[in-house]
XYZ file of C-alpha atoms in Angstrom:
381
model
C -27.734 -4.490 6.388
C -30.513 -3.104 4.273
C -30.102 -4.298 0.418
C -30.604 -0.496 -0.810
C -27.672 0.483 1.411
C -24.885 -1.162 -0.598
C -22.601 1.780 -1.417
C -19.613 2.315 0.740
C -17.144 5.237 0.620
C -13.479 4.397 1.294
C -10.957 7.261 2.414
C -7.126 6.664 2.326
C -4.246 8.883 3.268
C -0.902 7.060 2.934
C 2.626 7.426 4.044
C 3.473 9.894 1.462
C 0.839 12.203 2.963
C 0.234 13.855 -0.384
C -3.564 13.865 -0.112
C -6.790 12.094 0.368
C -8.032 9.287 -1.993
C -11.956 8.752 -1.931
C -13.712 5.918 -3.623
C -17.243 5.221 -4.061
C -18.037 1.389 -4.144
C -20.999 -0.634 -4.657
C -20.811 -4.049 -2.996
C -22.798 -7.059 -3.893
C -22.638 -10.789 -3.414
C -21.696 -12.058 -0.049
C -19.035 -11.727 2.370
C -17.099 -14.787 1.092
C -17.094 -13.473 -2.650
C -18.106 -9.926 -2.524
C -18.094 -7.993 -5.802
C -16.879 -4.350 -5.878
C -17.949 -1.885 -8.272
C -15.851 1.244 -8.433
C -18.552 4.014 -8.799
C -16.220 7.256 -8.268
C -12.918 8.364 -7.364
C -11.161 11.478 -6.368
C -7.815 12.301 -5.326
C -7.833 15.483 -3.284
C -4.365 16.738 -2.632
C -3.438 18.663 0.732
C -2.607 22.106 0.734
C 1.190 22.505 1.334
C 0.177 23.845 4.978
C -1.651 20.863 5.908
C 1.011 18.591 4.296
C 3.879 20.385 6.258
C 1.752 20.207 9.569
C 1.369 16.262 9.014
C 5.070 15.957 8.373
C 5.703 17.695 11.668
C 3.958 14.950 13.451
C 6.192 12.387 11.867
C 9.091 13.644 13.948
C 8.477 12.754 17.603
C 10.283 15.559 19.029
C 7.670 17.904 17.378
C 4.427 15.834 17.828
C 3.156 17.400 21.045
C -0.080 16.590 22.488
C -1.816 19.864 21.324
C -0.465 19.439 17.776
C -1.765 15.747 17.446
C -5.127 16.746 18.797
C -5.581 19.870 16.405
C -4.530 17.635 13.548
C -6.836 14.819 14.555
C -9.855 17.123 14.351
C -8.527 19.002 11.184
C -8.086 15.920 9.230
C -11.488 14.612 10.212
C -12.988 17.791 8.915
C -10.838 17.272 5.709
C -11.877 13.732 5.353
C -15.631 14.521 5.742
C -15.109 17.350 3.288
C -13.469 14.917 0.849
C -16.427 12.321 1.171
C -18.910 15.139 0.729
C -16.974 16.343 -2.526
C -16.843 12.807 -4.027
C -20.632 12.441 -3.181
C -21.812 15.760 -4.692
C -19.585 15.477 -7.717
C -20.641 12.234 -8.844
C -24.258 12.473 -7.923
C -24.199 9.583 -5.359
C -27.325 8.881 -3.617
C -26.805 9.371 0.004
C -29.671 7.073 0.840
C -27.880 4.307 -0.455
C -24.575 4.991 1.424
C -24.340 2.478 4.266
C -21.006 3.822 5.980
C -17.668 5.406 5.097
C -14.500 3.566 6.159
C -11.584 5.914 6.645
C -7.934 4.788 7.292
C -6.860 8.053 8.531
C -3.396 9.370 8.654
C -0.708 7.310 10.412
C 1.679 9.341 12.303
C 3.323 6.538 14.606
C 3.609 2.761 14.190
C 5.577 0.698 16.703
C 4.290 -2.881 16.569
C 7.551 -4.457 17.883
C 7.604 -2.990 21.357
C 7.129 -4.032 24.856
C 3.906 -2.363 24.494
C 2.991 -2.608 20.773
C 1.234 0.734 19.395
C -0.079 2.453 16.495
C -1.710 5.717 15.810
C -3.825 6.907 13.126
C -5.618 10.371 13.109
C -8.493 11.735 11.377
C -11.551 11.714 14.019
C -14.359 9.605 13.010
C -16.942 11.587 14.718
C -16.120 14.589 12.630
C -16.347 12.881 9.614
C -19.882 11.327 10.637
C -21.164 14.519 11.650
C -20.124 16.498 8.531
C -21.589 13.758 6.220
C -24.364 12.518 8.176
C -22.939 9.003 7.379
C -21.731 6.487 10.034
C -18.032 6.351 9.771
C -15.530 3.368 10.654
C -12.003 4.257 11.620
C -8.991 3.023 13.470
C -8.695 -0.283 11.800
C -5.252 -1.201 12.905
C -5.742 -1.268 16.532
C -7.812 -4.493 16.994
C -5.268 -6.597 14.990
C -2.473 -5.074 17.327
C -4.419 -6.044 20.251
C -4.760 -9.455 19.058
C -1.085 -9.979 18.959
C -0.529 -8.782 15.126
C 1.539 -6.058 13.640
C -1.535 -3.989 12.711
C -0.324 -4.272 9.107
C -0.969 -5.064 6.296
C -4.433 -5.023 6.376
C -5.125 -4.654 2.554
C -4.276 -8.436 1.907
C -7.616 -9.383 3.361
C -9.440 -7.267 0.767
C -6.935 -8.417 -2.196
C -7.817 -12.090 -1.391
C -11.545 -11.393 -1.416
C -11.254 -9.681 -4.731
C -8.355 -11.090 -6.873
C -7.629 -14.617 -5.631
C -7.531 -17.146 -8.921
C -7.895 -20.823 -8.890
C -5.371 -21.224 -11.410
C -2.913 -18.403 -11.400
C -0.318 -17.572 -8.434
C -0.526 -13.711 -8.182
C 1.706 -11.348 -6.280
C -0.196 -7.983 -5.746
C 2.420 -5.373 -5.153
C 1.590 -2.040 -3.487
C 4.059 0.792 -4.096
C 3.155 3.715 -1.859
C 5.500 5.422 0.520
C 6.199 1.579 1.682
C 6.287 -1.359 -0.678
C 4.451 -4.344 0.367
C 3.600 -7.684 -1.134
C 0.350 -9.693 -1.080
C 0.929 -13.584 -2.292
C -2.107 -15.435 -3.747
C -1.217 -18.951 -4.403
C -3.564 -20.518 -6.972
C -6.571 -21.961 -5.240
C -5.263 -20.701 -1.910
C -7.489 -20.538 1.186
C -7.620 -17.451 3.497
C -5.284 -18.816 5.847
C -2.604 -19.639 3.329
C -2.427 -16.042 2.072
C 0.654 -14.275 3.327
C 1.863 -10.499 3.085
C 4.496 -8.596 4.286
C 6.275 -5.022 3.842
C 9.270 -5.535 1.571
C 10.624 -2.045 2.593
C 10.725 1.555 1.033
C 8.566 2.109 -1.813
C 8.358 5.836 -2.844
C 9.502 7.016 0.454
C 13.089 7.426 0.095
C 12.760 8.494 -3.531
C 10.626 11.299 -2.751
C 12.674 12.402 0.497
C 15.992 12.619 -1.699
C 13.989 14.370 -4.448
C 13.081 17.080 -1.881
C 16.564 17.225 -0.626
C 18.302 17.412 -3.859
C 15.934 19.177 -5.973
C 13.298 20.687 -3.861
C 10.553 18.697 -5.447
C 7.952 16.364 -3.763
C 8.566 13.474 -6.367
C 10.207 12.214 -9.464
C 7.396 12.791 -11.819
C 7.330 10.157 -14.599
C 10.685 8.852 -13.338
C 12.587 11.783 -15.394
C 15.539 12.262 -12.887
C 16.039 8.795 -12.371
C 15.909 7.923 -16.164
C 18.600 10.826 -16.419
C 20.990 9.071 -13.899
C 23.142 5.950 -13.678
C 22.821 3.463 -10.916
C 25.829 3.640 -8.438
C 26.348 -0.022 -7.788
C 28.519 0.445 -4.811
C 25.995 2.829 -3.161
C 23.215 0.386 -3.955
C 25.062 -2.748 -2.711
C 25.669 -0.700 0.614
C 22.000 0.211 1.139
C 21.018 -3.496 0.383
C 22.741 -4.201 3.776
C 19.828 -3.095 5.652
C 19.052 -5.651 8.166
C 15.168 -5.250 7.743
C 15.386 -6.571 4.118
C 16.719 -10.027 5.648
C 14.119 -10.304 8.318
C 11.610 -13.166 7.672
C 7.812 -12.254 7.442
C 5.304 -11.306 9.008
C 7.146 -7.831 9.215
C 5.711 -4.392 8.764
C 7.799 -0.893 8.541
C 7.154 2.503 8.103
C 8.472 6.006 8.388
C 9.886 5.282 11.852
C 12.547 3.175 10.103
C 12.827 4.874 6.393
C 11.910 8.498 7.093
C 13.977 11.482 7.048
C 16.798 10.622 9.319
C 17.073 7.423 7.376
C 17.512 9.711 4.201
C 19.989 12.012 5.628
C 22.170 8.850 6.347
C 22.004 8.112 2.288
C 22.588 11.790 1.568
C 25.693 11.622 3.626
C 27.084 8.329 2.085
C 26.373 9.893 -1.290
C 28.643 12.823 -0.976
C 30.392 13.288 -4.248
C 27.794 11.378 -6.421
C 25.595 13.371 -8.979
C 22.236 13.845 -7.477
C 20.645 12.110 -10.521
C 22.585 9.146 -10.114
C 21.415 9.028 -6.454
C 17.808 9.078 -7.484
C 18.399 6.383 -10.087
C 20.006 4.143 -7.320
C 17.266 4.602 -4.711
C 14.938 4.026 -7.432
C 16.672 0.575 -8.243
C 16.758 -0.011 -4.578
C 13.103 -0.143 -4.277
C 12.969 -2.494 -7.236
C 15.795 -4.932 -5.964
C 14.302 -4.917 -2.491
C 10.974 -6.217 -3.926
C 12.752 -8.473 -6.152
C 14.868 -10.014 -3.436
C 12.106 -10.447 -1.045
C 10.313 -12.540 -3.576
C 13.571 -14.596 -4.016
C 14.108 -14.996 -0.302
C 10.513 -15.340 1.009
C 8.115 -16.039 -1.798
C 9.679 -18.259 -4.334
C 10.604 -21.044 -1.762
C 6.768 -21.303 -0.992
C 5.033 -20.069 -4.144
C 6.369 -19.729 -7.786
C 4.405 -16.778 -8.980
C 2.919 -16.155 -12.327
C 2.616 -12.524 -12.354
C 3.135 -9.474 -10.235
C 0.561 -6.539 -10.449
C 1.742 -3.130 -9.178
C -0.527 -0.842 -7.691
C 0.109 2.394 -5.810
C 2.043 5.634 -6.862
C 5.026 3.720 -7.831
C 3.157 2.144 -10.582
C 3.171 5.663 -12.355
C 7.091 5.891 -12.248
C 8.249 4.249 -15.513
C 11.840 3.972 -14.516
C 11.056 2.210 -11.341
C 8.721 -0.263 -13.123
C 11.404 -0.820 -15.820
C 13.945 -1.781 -13.071
C 11.268 -3.889 -11.184
C 10.266 -5.560 -14.562
C 14.141 -6.489 -15.346
C 14.832 -7.574 -11.807
C 11.642 -9.869 -11.755
C 12.457 -11.225 -15.233
C 15.364 -12.970 -13.593
C 12.924 -14.961 -11.684
C 10.621 -15.660 -14.647
C 7.810 -13.449 -13.322
C 5.802 -10.944 -15.654
C 5.002 -7.487 -14.195
C 1.786 -5.617 -14.898
C 0.382 -2.373 -13.670
C -3.167 -2.335 -12.117
C -4.272 -0.366 -15.352
C -2.937 -2.964 -17.596
C -5.298 -5.281 -15.691
C -8.214 -2.776 -16.084
C -8.057 -1.733 -12.585
C -7.501 1.893 -10.888
C -3.935 1.965 -9.119
C -4.777 5.139 -7.350
C -8.374 3.779 -6.024
C -6.946 0.564 -4.633
C -6.469 1.164 -1.160
C -9.403 3.427 -0.874
C -11.551 0.702 -2.345
C -10.020 -1.561 0.493
C -11.106 0.388 3.322
C -14.659 0.615 1.967
C -14.735 -3.092 1.945
C -13.218 -3.336 5.329
C -15.977 -1.015 6.635
C -18.622 -3.465 5.015
C -16.901 -6.225 7.069
C -17.004 -4.252 10.119
C -20.683 -3.345 9.947
C -21.334 -6.931 9.223
C -19.630 -7.880 12.507
C -17.191 -9.993 10.576
C -13.189 -10.507 10.995
C -11.277 -8.590 8.173
C -7.663 -9.235 9.174
C -5.574 -12.109 7.848
C -3.517 -13.815 10.853
C -1.136 -15.059 8.237
C -0.285 -11.611 6.864
C -0.197 -9.537 10.255
C 0.997 -12.089 12.678
C -2.185 -11.880 14.879
C -2.988 -14.711 17.029
C -6.650 -14.939 15.800
C -9.002 -13.073 13.286
C -10.659 -9.683 14.551
C -13.279 -7.493 13.759
C -11.655 -4.280 12.762
C -12.440 -0.705 13.481
C -14.506 1.626 15.587
C -17.748 3.263 14.374
C -18.671 6.682 14.953
C -22.354 7.664 14.443
């Protein structure tokens, strides 16, 4: 790779499907100890119409081939436009951009099957054509082909950027799904472990829509106004997934609309504000319990650093801080550590694109369950 081409664009659209995160990252150093400097970041929300069309595809009864094909190309166009917007607004020199790394929009993920599979859409050829920049997409499939779950992938970049020789750190993402990456002090790559705890914002957002017609609980306002219903919380904690040992991954297939309809039915007679408080407490408790069950026996953590949209919900952070304090673990947000919660995953896919172009593996078998390291992604020119 040419030295002057050291800027990578990362694009991310997560399980909440609320928009596109776009980050421009300058990468220096070497592949063992890369240095990433965030040059620019934009969050570009989907229109209500586009978001509605994406959510249609989460229901397998609606996800017909014509709709999937249409959205694959439409999202490719929107991702390409997002990259161009980022570049133009921030005056980034296109001559220095090596590649775009786009996660795409996951519409189906079934790694535990007789034929493990996953599907992310957002056509890379369209992104490359619109931007004039080579594009790396479809990162998860190579890990599944190698016997892994195709997720989580971000732990590889978290190890590269955050590993510490003296402190044991949990990097806790709370997007639609919550996932932990465990970096024991001085650990080697093969000693990193990571897994999906369970729902992050997904259930909160879904029930906010059902009860209040809103996309999310902004600032945790509704949850703060309610009281946790301990009986409902304990019932929800009986979900078998929470007791499954890592490596494991989950998504909307398990904790999506149908699951939330079940909670809505169970919560009959409970105040709406109390239900939102309870499922907010659920997310925090699931993270804390997974620390107790799966992390603490292997690694006593010094701190847990929260990123993702959930880090902006102060009620969720309060519940998590209180729950983790019982285990002697301090909780911080990415912002409190001088980082950017919103940009974290977009930065990760910029870095993953860097590894793909270098012809280097960028999965962590200890996190995904893959049988061997794999070079991830497909390149569109």
